[in-house]
Amino acid sequence: MNATEVVLDTLASVLGAPRKSLTRASSADDVRGWDSLAVLNVALALEAALGVTFTPTDVADMTSVEVILEILAEKGIA
Amino acid sequence: MERPAPSAILAATVTLPEAYDPATCQRLAREIVARGDARLTLHVLASFSSQLLAPYLRIEADRIGLPLEPRLGPFMQFEQEIEAASAPGIRGRHAVLVLMRPEDVDPDLFRYPRAVDVAARLAALRERLLALCRSLRARTEATLLVANAAPLWRSGDAGDPRSLPHAVAEHNRLLAEEVARVTDTHVFDWAGTVADFGASRFTDARLWALGRVVCGHEASVTVARRIARHLGSLFLPRIKCVVLDLDDTLWGGAIGDDGLEGLALGGDYPGSAYKEFQHRLKALSATGVLLAVASKNDEATVRAAMSDHPEMVLRWEDFSAHRVSWDPKPASLRSIARELNLGLESLAFLDDNPVECEAVRAELPEVTVACLGREPLELASLLDEIPGLDRPPPTEEDAARVRSYADDGKRRALHAESPGDYLAKLGMEARVGLAQATTLQRIAQLVAKTNQLNLTTRRHSPERLRALAESPDARVAWLRLKDVYGDLGLVGVAVLVREPASTWRIDSFLLSCRALGRTAEACLLSYLGELAREAGGERLLGEYVATARNAIARDLYAQNGFTALEPAGEVARWELVLGPGALPWSTVVRRAP
């Protein structure tokens, strides 16, 4: 499974959003429940799923799928 | 939706719990929310952001059969949130947990431990916590839990009274003492929870920096598990008797095949694990939990093994009931419950044979079943996983109870000789009185757990009972009973409430199952009549609310001279005019002054 799919699956299960409603273009502005507290859960779930470790700055920046994918790419996950 | 039968929960619980990852956690929690069968509301007032604990609390409480609804207040809003946690209607099935970490409310204490008076700062914190408790106590009947402090910081010589570790240990000791004086208020062991998980990896500094969240996924599981467990010990039916298989459970091997010399018990592993398990059971029995045997074996062989094996910790007499026969286990369990006057929901059954475990689960879903795995090493931790075995500290009555059940055997022997005047021969003596501070704890226990001879099964909280005891318009009465074989202790409770028109209503009336069939109910009723008359009452109003367990109580008022009235909804009602000769004291029980 590629990084995009893992991210979208994780967002769906952590935020309780329908998987079909999420795309690479989704962001905190258009996904219900994607707030500063929920993003901590998203980060923890991605760490568990992908075996990465985020810095606090990484987590604070996670406001869209695109950004999450960029952060993961920097850590060598695509 | 109905709460799942205990067996359905146990399939998932009385094995060691399974792990789940963060994403699964959110999904599981949503499934529990969708079921909507919460039985308890937990209000959390914390000095950190506790919102992320919600799914963990739902899952861990559900695992032990106590689905709950968490209400997590905003952080640091203690005094403000008291209003929300004590809104009208919050009583009974509500609990409030106060998680006030010293490092959050007084950070300088840990920034400059050498510059400030640590003991004084902690005393101030305790003062604030107790004020919160008293304020909550005055407004709500919810059960209160207060977290103690975890010594997360690592500095100083613990022997130095000015050091943080020393000061925090002392703080926790004083907190426990002071909290014990507030009714129905308990200390949640936050210090133990953090230590259990491992203090050095408990907090996640990133989460704290980003959202004042204390800990990550794994630590949250531990925190929620410990909170659920504490709530379980307060709200779940208590296990009153552990029924044990023998072969490969109490000892390794089969006594019938391997003989006394062939058993694994004591010495090297696995014998050492079985012996340790017996010690654990012995300790459990000292807290008032009864032990019983259900084994497919020959009785003489088992008796010989228990008396002759040098490493045996538990002897025949340590068990309050024995079913050593080739009967099916469900039949043995039923018969043990009957002999000990216990409901099936107060039994836990431990066996190594999955077929026996399944048979009991299928036939007796009320019984908690713990099926042992292959490794005897797991025996002790399995015992830890049984919800309902964590009892509040034993009262004096508990210690006497184990002896009392043993005395029951002698009482039955007497019964067999001369059923006619058995009751007269018991030489019973009853004392009655009004609830006071010293008796309220036992009264609350009985109100919380009596199922059979309980006319209305109203589970008044300890706090409510204290309020009733102090009200001029109510009476909380008790009855103690003893006989030639021993003291049965405080076994009867009744609550009278003043109604209009010189009427006193019997709001609650219950007798412990130990005191059934002894005419003690006549004594307690007679006393209620006296109390009502002393207060100018002319009539008693009796109520009966049917439950699955209290059919035995249905005719109590009819048998004692009451006249049936029209029922009010689900409440059957009876009336008695307090004329001369009404409600006589029992003829076979002497009244002690």
XYZ file of C-alpha atoms in Angstrom:
671
model
C 0.000 0.000 0.000
C 1.411 3.416 -0.863
C 1.721 6.357 1.511
C -1.308 8.195 0.081
C -3.591 5.265 0.778
C -2.257 4.748 4.312
C -2.779 8.448 5.058
C -6.319 8.488 3.641
C -7.262 5.230 5.443
C -5.840 6.537 8.711
C -7.664 9.869 8.391
C -10.896 7.997 7.678
C -10.639 5.713 10.685
C -9.325 8.306 13.139
C -11.682 11.132 12.137
C -14.618 8.824 11.366
C -14.959 10.356 7.872
C -16.238 8.257 4.923
C -13.155 6.982 3.071
C -14.668 7.946 -0.292
C -14.970 11.594 0.750
C -11.196 11.903 1.234
C -8.675 12.693 -1.537
C -5.138 14.043 -1.903
C -6.731 17.498 -1.989
C -8.494 17.167 1.395
C -7.505 19.527 4.203
C -8.482 20.601 7.703
C -10.742 23.225 6.090
C -13.044 20.714 4.418
C -12.901 17.575 6.607
C -15.154 17.635 9.631
C -13.402 16.925 12.949
C -9.866 17.671 11.658
C -8.879 20.014 14.460
C -5.755 20.642 16.498
C -6.586 17.904 19.006
C -7.661 15.280 16.457
C -4.482 15.835 14.485
C -2.558 14.467 17.484
C -4.478 11.211 17.078
C -3.789 11.239 13.336
C -0.070 11.675 14.018
C 0.000 8.877 16.616
C -1.882 6.539 14.282
C 0.459 7.295 11.357
C 3.487 6.705 13.598
C 2.077 3.313 14.563
C 1.120 2.406 10.983
C 4.318 3.536 9.245
C 6.946 3.246 11.967
C 7.984 6.921 11.710
C 8.477 9.566 14.384
C 7.175 13.110 13.914
C 8.588 16.237 15.514
C 6.168 18.668 17.170
C 6.689 21.003 14.213
C 5.673 18.213 11.821
C 2.469 17.644 13.747
C 1.628 21.331 14.003
C 1.968 21.606 10.215
C -0.400 18.730 9.434
C -3.300 20.725 8.047
C -3.745 18.960 4.702
C -3.143 15.607 3.035
C -0.577 17.232 0.747
C 1.486 18.495 3.690
C 1.321 15.136 5.465
C 2.598 13.448 2.307
C 5.450 15.980 2.018
C 6.478 15.372 5.629
C 6.418 11.615 5.048
C 8.419 12.015 1.814
C 11.116 13.888 3.763
C 11.337 10.835 6.005
C 11.725 8.585 2.988
C 8.159 7.285 2.835
C 6.250 7.616 -0.415
C -30.106 -2.232 23.829
C -29.597 -4.725 26.586
C -26.235 -5.028 28.226
C -24.361 -8.051 26.848
C -24.476 -11.094 29.096
C -21.385 -11.445 31.283
C -20.307 -14.426 29.238
C -20.128 -12.295 26.095
C -17.852 -9.860 27.893
C -15.780 -12.565 29.460
C -14.897 -14.162 26.194
C -12.911 -10.956 25.729
C -11.857 -10.223 29.305
C -10.858 -13.065 31.514
C -8.012 -13.874 29.254
C -5.161 -11.418 29.178
C -6.349 -8.301 27.257
C -5.475 -7.840 23.609
C -3.590 -4.877 22.232
C -5.056 -2.382 19.738
C -3.438 0.329 17.642
C -4.432 4.025 17.661
C -6.600 3.865 14.530
C -8.440 0.733 15.701
C -8.997 2.442 19.032
C -11.013 5.253 17.419
C -13.065 2.748 15.406
C -13.800 0.484 18.406
C -14.882 3.499 20.433
C -17.285 4.633 17.678
C -18.830 1.160 17.652
C -19.397 1.375 21.406
C -20.939 4.841 21.057
C -23.254 3.524 18.346
C -24.455 0.768 20.666
C -25.526 3.455 23.131
C -25.770 1.196 26.175
C -23.650 3.218 28.620
C -24.476 2.371 32.211
C -22.353 4.992 33.907
C -21.388 8.602 33.220
C -17.841 9.565 34.132
C -17.078 13.274 34.505
C -13.371 14.050 34.337
C -11.973 17.299 35.710
C -8.275 17.440 34.846
C -5.347 19.822 34.971
C -4.417 18.741 31.429
C -6.319 18.183 28.221
C -8.103 14.866 28.830
C -10.253 14.748 25.660
C -8.025 12.206 23.948
C -8.692 9.724 26.774
C -12.349 9.386 25.733
C -12.042 6.430 23.303
C -9.690 4.590 25.664
C -12.073 5.005 28.580
C -14.964 3.723 26.475
C -13.055 0.630 25.336
C -11.502 -0.340 28.655
C -14.711 0.131 30.618
C -16.663 -1.831 28.025
C -14.157 -4.698 28.255
C -15.055 -5.285 31.877
C -18.793 -5.004 31.315
C -19.273 -1.423 32.483
C -19.884 0.629 29.310
C -19.560 4.297 30.224
C -20.106 7.729 28.765
C -17.116 10.033 29.367
C -17.703 13.766 29.904
C -14.321 15.415 29.754
C -14.275 19.003 30.949
C -11.846 21.646 29.651
C -8.474 21.546 31.423
C -7.829 23.534 34.603
C -11.514 24.382 35.016
C -12.039 22.604 38.328
C -14.162 25.011 40.316
C -15.996 26.108 37.155
C -16.824 22.557 36.058
C -18.277 21.564 39.403
C -21.545 23.079 38.226
C -21.616 20.804 35.164
C -20.652 17.712 37.116
C -23.301 18.337 39.734
C -26.239 19.477 37.634
C -29.668 18.336 38.871
C -30.249 14.639 38.290
C -26.618 13.616 38.620
C -26.698 10.837 41.171
C -26.287 7.099 41.418
C -24.817 6.033 38.093
C -22.428 8.957 37.920
C -18.819 9.276 38.932
C -16.538 12.308 39.002
C -12.789 11.874 38.624
C -10.529 14.752 39.635
C -7.073 14.519 38.022
C -5.150 17.465 39.423
C -1.433 17.061 38.787
C 0.793 19.158 41.036
C 3.166 19.800 38.114
C 0.309 21.481 36.185
C -1.265 23.603 38.907
C 1.978 24.637 40.598
C 4.782 24.340 38.031
C 7.245 26.340 40.130
C 7.201 23.545 42.662
C 9.125 21.451 40.162
C 11.044 24.215 38.468
C 12.542 25.457 41.715
C 12.210 22.576 44.194
C 15.083 23.906 46.312
C 13.812 27.454 46.449
C 10.251 26.823 47.593
C 8.753 25.162 50.652
C 7.689 21.934 48.946
C 5.644 20.559 51.852
C 3.706 23.807 52.231
C 2.999 24.030 48.481
C 1.704 20.448 48.450
C -0.394 21.119 51.550
C -1.998 24.066 49.720
C -2.748 21.801 46.763
C -4.330 19.237 49.081
C -6.432 21.959 50.632
C -7.734 22.910 47.186
C -8.459 19.267 46.306
C -10.376 18.690 49.517
C -12.344 21.891 49.085
C -13.294 20.612 45.618
C -14.359 17.262 47.065
C -16.452 18.847 49.774
C -18.023 21.211 47.311
C -18.857 18.341 44.931
C -20.072 16.230 47.835
C -22.437 18.965 48.927
C -23.961 19.205 45.445
C -24.042 15.692 44.015
C -24.561 12.073 44.969
C -22.078 10.922 42.331
C -19.218 8.696 43.459
C -16.031 10.783 43.671
C -12.503 9.753 42.761
C -9.463 11.929 43.393
C -6.114 11.149 41.801
C -3.008 11.111 43.971
C 0.313 12.519 42.743
C 2.913 10.682 40.679
C 6.561 11.344 41.526
C 7.503 11.839 37.877
C 10.550 13.928 38.685
C 13.775 12.301 39.661
C 15.782 14.409 42.021
C 17.047 14.310 45.554
C 17.568 11.741 48.242
C 14.237 10.087 49.037
C 15.307 9.968 52.688
C 15.662 13.744 52.835
C 12.350 15.136 54.114
C 12.816 18.228 51.911
C 13.264 16.162 48.743
C 10.456 15.884 46.199
C 10.088 12.078 46.309
C 9.757 12.201 50.081
C 7.346 15.151 50.013
C 5.137 13.555 47.361
C 4.952 10.241 49.245
C 3.915 12.132 52.360
C 1.418 14.191 50.346
C -0.220 11.024 48.995
C -0.448 9.524 52.470
C -2.128 12.625 53.901
C -4.419 12.924 50.885
C -5.627 9.342 51.378
C -6.343 10.027 55.041
C -8.237 13.231 54.373
C -10.221 11.892 51.408
C -11.378 8.914 53.460
C -13.376 11.314 55.626
C -15.532 12.492 52.700
C -18.430 10.105 52.033
C -18.200 7.855 48.958
C -14.948 9.503 47.882
C -11.993 7.393 46.789
C -8.361 7.865 45.819
C -7.549 6.905 42.235
C -3.981 5.623 42.152
C -2.449 7.877 39.502
C 0.985 7.343 41.087
C 0.580 3.577 40.741
C -0.687 3.942 37.171
C 2.311 5.987 36.095
C 4.701 3.618 37.878
C 2.929 0.619 36.365
C 3.488 1.999 32.871
C 6.997 3.304 33.513
C 7.461 6.907 34.597
C 10.322 7.675 32.224
C 8.277 6.949 29.102
C 4.834 7.883 30.438
C 4.600 11.444 29.132
C 4.948 12.448 25.485
C 6.547 15.893 25.532
C 5.426 16.561 21.942
C 1.761 16.087 22.802
C 2.151 18.279 25.868
C 3.776 21.032 23.814
C 1.107 20.888 21.116
C -2.058 20.419 23.101
C -1.456 19.980 26.850
C -2.047 16.273 26.320
C -0.113 14.195 28.835
C 0.481 10.850 27.213
C 0.386 8.903 23.978
C -1.421 5.789 22.889
C 0.076 3.062 25.055
C 0.105 5.085 28.259
C -3.499 6.123 27.573
C -4.474 2.447 27.412
C -2.899 1.924 30.837
C -4.535 5.011 32.344
C -7.974 4.058 31.020
C -7.571 0.445 32.106
C -6.757 1.479 35.672
C -9.617 3.974 35.812
C -12.063 1.379 34.451
C -10.816 -1.134 36.952
C -11.322 1.212 39.875
C -14.829 2.039 38.646
C -15.502 -1.687 38.220
C -14.624 -2.316 41.856
C -17.170 0.341 42.833
C -19.997 -0.344 40.374
C -19.879 -3.980 39.206
C -21.489 -6.823 41.161
C -18.904 -8.202 43.506
C -17.585 -11.708 43.145
C -18.342 -13.331 46.478
C -17.163 -16.857 45.724
C -14.417 -18.281 43.502
C -15.198 -21.834 42.406
C -12.131 -23.839 41.469
C -11.399 -26.902 39.471
C -8.605 -28.996 41.027
C -6.562 -30.986 38.487
C -4.258 -28.676 36.493
C -5.805 -25.684 38.255
C -5.073 -25.873 41.973
C -2.205 -28.272 41.311
C -0.443 -29.637 38.240
C -1.461 -33.092 37.060
C -4.502 -35.254 37.805
C -4.756 -36.674 41.302
C -6.717 -39.704 40.030
C -4.045 -40.645 37.485
C -0.810 -39.300 38.916
C -1.413 -39.937 42.618
C -0.197 -37.760 45.481
C 3.487 -38.120 44.541
C 2.832 -37.290 40.900
C 1.282 -33.847 41.532
C 3.155 -30.695 40.558
C 2.872 -28.475 43.633
C 5.672 -26.494 45.249
C 9.327 -26.998 44.347
C 10.412 -26.106 40.829
C 8.245 -24.682 38.065
C 5.481 -25.500 37.278
C 4.821 -26.719 40.860
C 5.951 -23.340 42.225
C 3.330 -21.484 40.155
C 0.495 -23.645 41.501
C 1.659 -23.146 45.071
C 1.889 -19.395 44.556
C -1.622 -19.457 43.089
C -2.883 -21.216 46.233
C -1.291 -18.482 48.338
C -3.116 -15.858 46.253
C -6.414 -17.656 46.806
C -5.755 -17.927 50.521
C -5.134 -14.176 50.673
C -8.340 -13.575 48.711
C -10.272 -15.662 51.193
C -8.897 -13.525 54.035
C -10.627 -10.513 52.438
C -14.012 -12.222 52.698
C -14.228 -13.895 49.270
C -15.363 -17.499 49.662
C -13.636 -20.412 47.942
C -15.374 -23.534 46.660
C -14.371 -26.671 44.780
C -16.046 -28.118 41.690
C -14.044 -31.109 40.549
C -14.687 -34.364 38.752
C -12.866 -36.660 41.126
C -13.306 -39.124 43.961
C -13.954 -37.247 47.219
C -11.819 -39.496 49.454
C -8.811 -39.087 47.134
C -9.184 -35.306 47.137
C -9.585 -35.117 50.915
C -6.451 -37.241 51.321
C -4.477 -35.058 48.894
C -5.511 -31.873 50.693
C -4.572 -33.208 54.107
C -1.427 -35.206 53.213
C 0.420 -33.221 50.540
C 3.180 -31.312 52.343
C 3.102 -28.364 49.906
C -0.678 -27.877 49.968
C -1.534 -24.314 51.107
C -5.315 -24.674 50.937
C -6.947 -27.414 53.001
C -10.414 -28.964 52.741
C -11.741 -26.594 55.451
C -10.587 -23.525 53.522
C -13.375 -24.178 51.023
C -16.884 -23.177 52.014
C -18.518 -25.703 49.646
C -17.280 -28.861 47.919
C -18.663 -30.591 44.831
C -16.345 -33.501 44.168
C -18.333 -35.836 41.939
C -18.956 -36.732 38.330
C -21.862 -34.301 37.992
C -21.674 -31.757 35.150
C -20.008 -28.525 36.297
C -23.022 -26.253 35.658
C -25.048 -28.457 38.034
C -22.269 -28.261 40.643
C -22.157 -24.464 40.350
C -25.922 -24.150 40.741
C -25.814 -26.330 43.782
C -22.892 -24.389 45.304
C -24.779 -21.124 44.795
C -27.803 -22.634 46.530
C -25.776 -23.976 49.458
C -24.039 -20.629 50.030
C -27.188 -18.568 49.412
C -25.474 -16.637 46.634
C -26.720 -15.445 43.261
C -24.961 -16.928 40.231
C -23.641 -13.462 39.306
C -21.515 -13.495 42.466
C -19.633 -16.624 41.357
C -16.396 -16.775 39.368
C -15.424 -20.152 37.922
C -11.809 -21.105 37.141
C -11.002 -24.177 35.113
C -8.255 -25.272 32.733
C -10.577 -27.292 30.525
C -12.040 -25.157 27.709
C -14.927 -27.609 27.282
C -15.985 -27.193 30.925
C -15.570 -23.413 30.650
C -17.742 -23.314 27.550
C -20.398 -25.531 29.173
C -20.648 -23.136 32.114
C -20.669 -20.051 29.876
C -23.445 -21.488 27.746
C -25.637 -22.743 30.573
C -24.958 -20.132 33.262
C -24.222 -16.822 31.502
C -24.357 -14.949 34.830
C -21.248 -16.717 36.110
C -17.880 -15.087 35.432
C -15.771 -17.748 33.728
C -11.973 -17.601 33.633
C -10.379 -20.227 31.466
C -6.728 -20.912 32.212
C -4.281 -21.000 29.341
C -1.549 -23.576 28.902
C 0.992 -21.877 31.137
C 0.487 -22.132 34.919
C 2.536 -18.912 35.187
C -0.573 -17.069 33.949
C -2.688 -18.248 36.909
C -2.007 -15.246 39.127
C -2.431 -12.585 36.420
C -5.673 -14.205 35.313
C -7.036 -13.720 38.810
C -6.141 -10.024 38.445
C -8.271 -9.805 35.292
C -11.519 -10.875 36.962
C -13.688 -7.786 37.267
C -15.545 -7.688 40.557
C -12.770 -9.252 42.632
C -11.333 -5.845 43.582
C -13.259 -5.182 46.726
C -13.152 -2.057 48.770
C -11.179 -2.670 51.976
C -12.873 -5.389 54.045
C -14.980 -4.275 56.961
C -15.087 -6.206 60.228
C -18.256 -7.836 58.971
C -16.369 -9.315 55.990
C -13.849 -11.092 58.169
C -16.667 -12.584 60.237
C -18.587 -13.695 57.154
C -16.210 -16.494 56.122
C -16.507 -17.958 59.610
C -20.255 -17.477 59.489
C -20.648 -19.551 56.320
C -18.673 -22.357 57.939
C -21.031 -22.106 60.932
C -23.917 -22.446 58.472
C -22.832 -26.053 57.919
C -23.354 -26.750 61.627
C -26.666 -24.921 61.542
C -27.892 -27.143 58.728
C -26.808 -30.249 60.607
C -29.030 -29.138 63.459
C -31.823 -28.487 60.995
C -31.584 -32.081 59.766
C -31.984 -33.462 63.309
C -35.079 -31.580 64.331
C -36.624 -29.440 61.658
C -39.592 -28.614 63.928
C -37.941 -26.512 66.591
C -34.755 -25.803 64.695
C -35.314 -22.064 64.910
C -35.925 -22.120 68.657
C -32.764 -24.188 69.178
C -30.682 -21.608 67.340
C -30.979 -19.322 70.366
C -31.206 -16.255 68.166
C -30.772 -12.767 69.499
C -31.413 -9.591 67.486
C -30.486 -5.994 68.163
C -32.059 -3.081 66.288
C -31.143 0.577 66.065
C -30.834 3.698 63.946
C -27.955 4.283 61.526
C -24.960 6.187 62.844
C -21.563 7.026 61.422
C -20.212 3.656 62.592
C -22.907 1.576 60.900
C -23.414 3.541 57.665
C -20.607 1.821 55.788
C -22.039 -1.645 56.336
C -25.564 -0.366 55.642
C -24.405 1.087 52.318
C -22.753 -2.255 51.474
C -25.994 -4.140 52.081
C -28.048 -1.606 50.140
C -25.614 -1.936 47.238
C -25.551 -5.706 47.015
C -28.636 -7.352 48.498
C -30.769 -8.873 45.756
C -33.123 -11.501 47.124
C -35.011 -10.317 50.176
C -34.995 -6.736 48.947
C -38.460 -5.239 48.608
C -37.672 -2.262 46.382
C -33.976 -2.731 45.396
C -33.406 1.027 45.581
C -29.626 1.366 45.458
C -29.242 4.508 47.521
C -25.723 5.924 47.448
C -23.767 6.130 50.732
C -24.192 9.886 50.572
C -27.966 9.632 50.148
C -28.180 7.176 53.053
C -26.271 9.566 55.284
C -28.660 12.359 54.303
C -31.664 10.137 55.067
C -30.183 9.114 58.418
C -29.839 12.768 59.379
C -33.260 13.892 58.147
C -36.040 14.384 60.711
C -38.459 13.029 58.085
C -36.704 9.709 57.545
C -35.304 6.823 59.597
C -32.550 4.435 58.546
C -32.878 1.316 60.711
C -30.638 -1.719 61.067
C -30.824 -5.182 62.578
C -27.970 -7.335 63.870
C -28.418 -11.042 64.491
C -26.493 -13.704 66.372
C -27.169 -17.264 67.425
C -25.497 -20.036 69.400
C -23.084 -20.644 66.516
C -21.844 -17.146 65.976
C -22.472 -13.520 65.162
C -24.047 -12.958 61.741
C -23.405 -9.233 62.052
C -25.503 -6.425 60.628
C -27.866 -8.260 58.264
C -30.995 -6.106 57.942
C -31.660 -2.542 56.754
C -34.830 -0.533 56.309
C -35.548 3.068 55.352
C -38.697 4.820 56.557
C -39.875 8.083 55.012
C -42.557 10.359 56.421
C -45.562 10.891 54.147
C -48.660 13.071 54.627
C -51.579 11.903 56.792
C -49.613 10.294 59.674
C -48.208 7.711 57.274
C -44.640 6.378 57.146
C -43.584 4.708 53.910
C -41.130 1.793 53.939
C -38.898 3.029 51.128
C -36.406 0.179 51.464
C -36.458 -3.107 53.339
C -33.802 -5.763 52.930
C -32.201 -8.712 54.659
C -28.893 -10.339 53.780
C -29.394 -13.835 52.400
C -27.523 -15.165 55.461
C -30.469 -14.146 57.595
C -33.263 -15.609 55.480
C -35.746 -18.091 56.942
C -35.074 -17.008 60.526
C -38.041 -14.662 61.124
C -35.655 -11.698 61.375
C -37.958 -9.812 58.993
C -40.677 -9.835 61.669
C -38.236 -8.250 64.120
C -37.219 -5.487 61.724
C -40.854 -4.780 60.757
C -41.825 -4.669 64.412
C -39.090 -2.091 65.023
C -40.297 0.012 62.080
C -43.763 -0.001 63.639
C -42.260 1.327 66.879
C -40.312 4.045 65.082
C -43.375 5.215 63.194
C -45.528 5.262 66.336
C -42.875 7.202 68.284
C -43.023 9.857 65.575
C -46.793 10.047 65.747
C -47.399 7.746 62.773
C -50.627 5.783 62.508
C -50.059 3.853 59.295
C -47.237 2.060 57.494
C -47.145 1.965 53.713
C -45.194 -0.977 52.241
C -43.889 -1.150 48.669
C -42.689 -4.006 46.488
C -40.891 -3.579 43.152
C -40.382 -6.890 41.337
C -36.923 -7.680 39.931
C -35.450 -10.840 38.422
C -34.171 -11.826 41.855
C -36.577 -10.797 44.585
C -39.626 -13.062 44.136
C -38.920 -14.349 47.656
C -39.912 -10.921 49.017
C -43.227 -10.613 47.164
C -45.518 -11.798 49.954
C -43.678 -10.262 52.891
C -46.278 -7.577 53.596
C -49.229 -9.915 53.004
C -47.734 -12.376 55.519
C -47.318 -9.678 58.142
C -50.857 -8.359 58.290
C -50.709 -5.626 55.634
C -53.656 -5.006 53.275
C -53.048 -4.651 49.537
C -53.699 -1.231 47.944
C -53.961 -0.279 44.271
C -50.493 -0.526 42.720
C -48.823 2.723 41.641
C -47.252 1.938 38.282
C -44.767 -0.891 38.811
C -44.873 -0.507 42.564
C -47.174 -2.894 44.456
C -48.414 -1.211 47.650
C -49.652 -2.408 51.041
C -50.992 -0.604 54.076
C -51.083 -1.423 57.770
C -52.840 0.477 60.527
C -50.601 0.521 63.609
C -53.192 -0.750 66.076
C -52.497 -2.790 69.228
C -50.856 -6.114 68.469
C -49.771 -5.058 64.976
C -46.323 -6.276 63.865
C -45.338 -8.535 66.787
C -41.642 -9.329 67.383
C -40.646 -12.886 66.411
C -41.287 -15.543 69.063
C -38.027 -17.394 68.347
C -35.700 -14.389 68.528
C -34.759 -12.720 71.796
C -34.539 -8.929 71.628
C -31.193 -7.686 72.877
C -31.204 -4.309 74.638
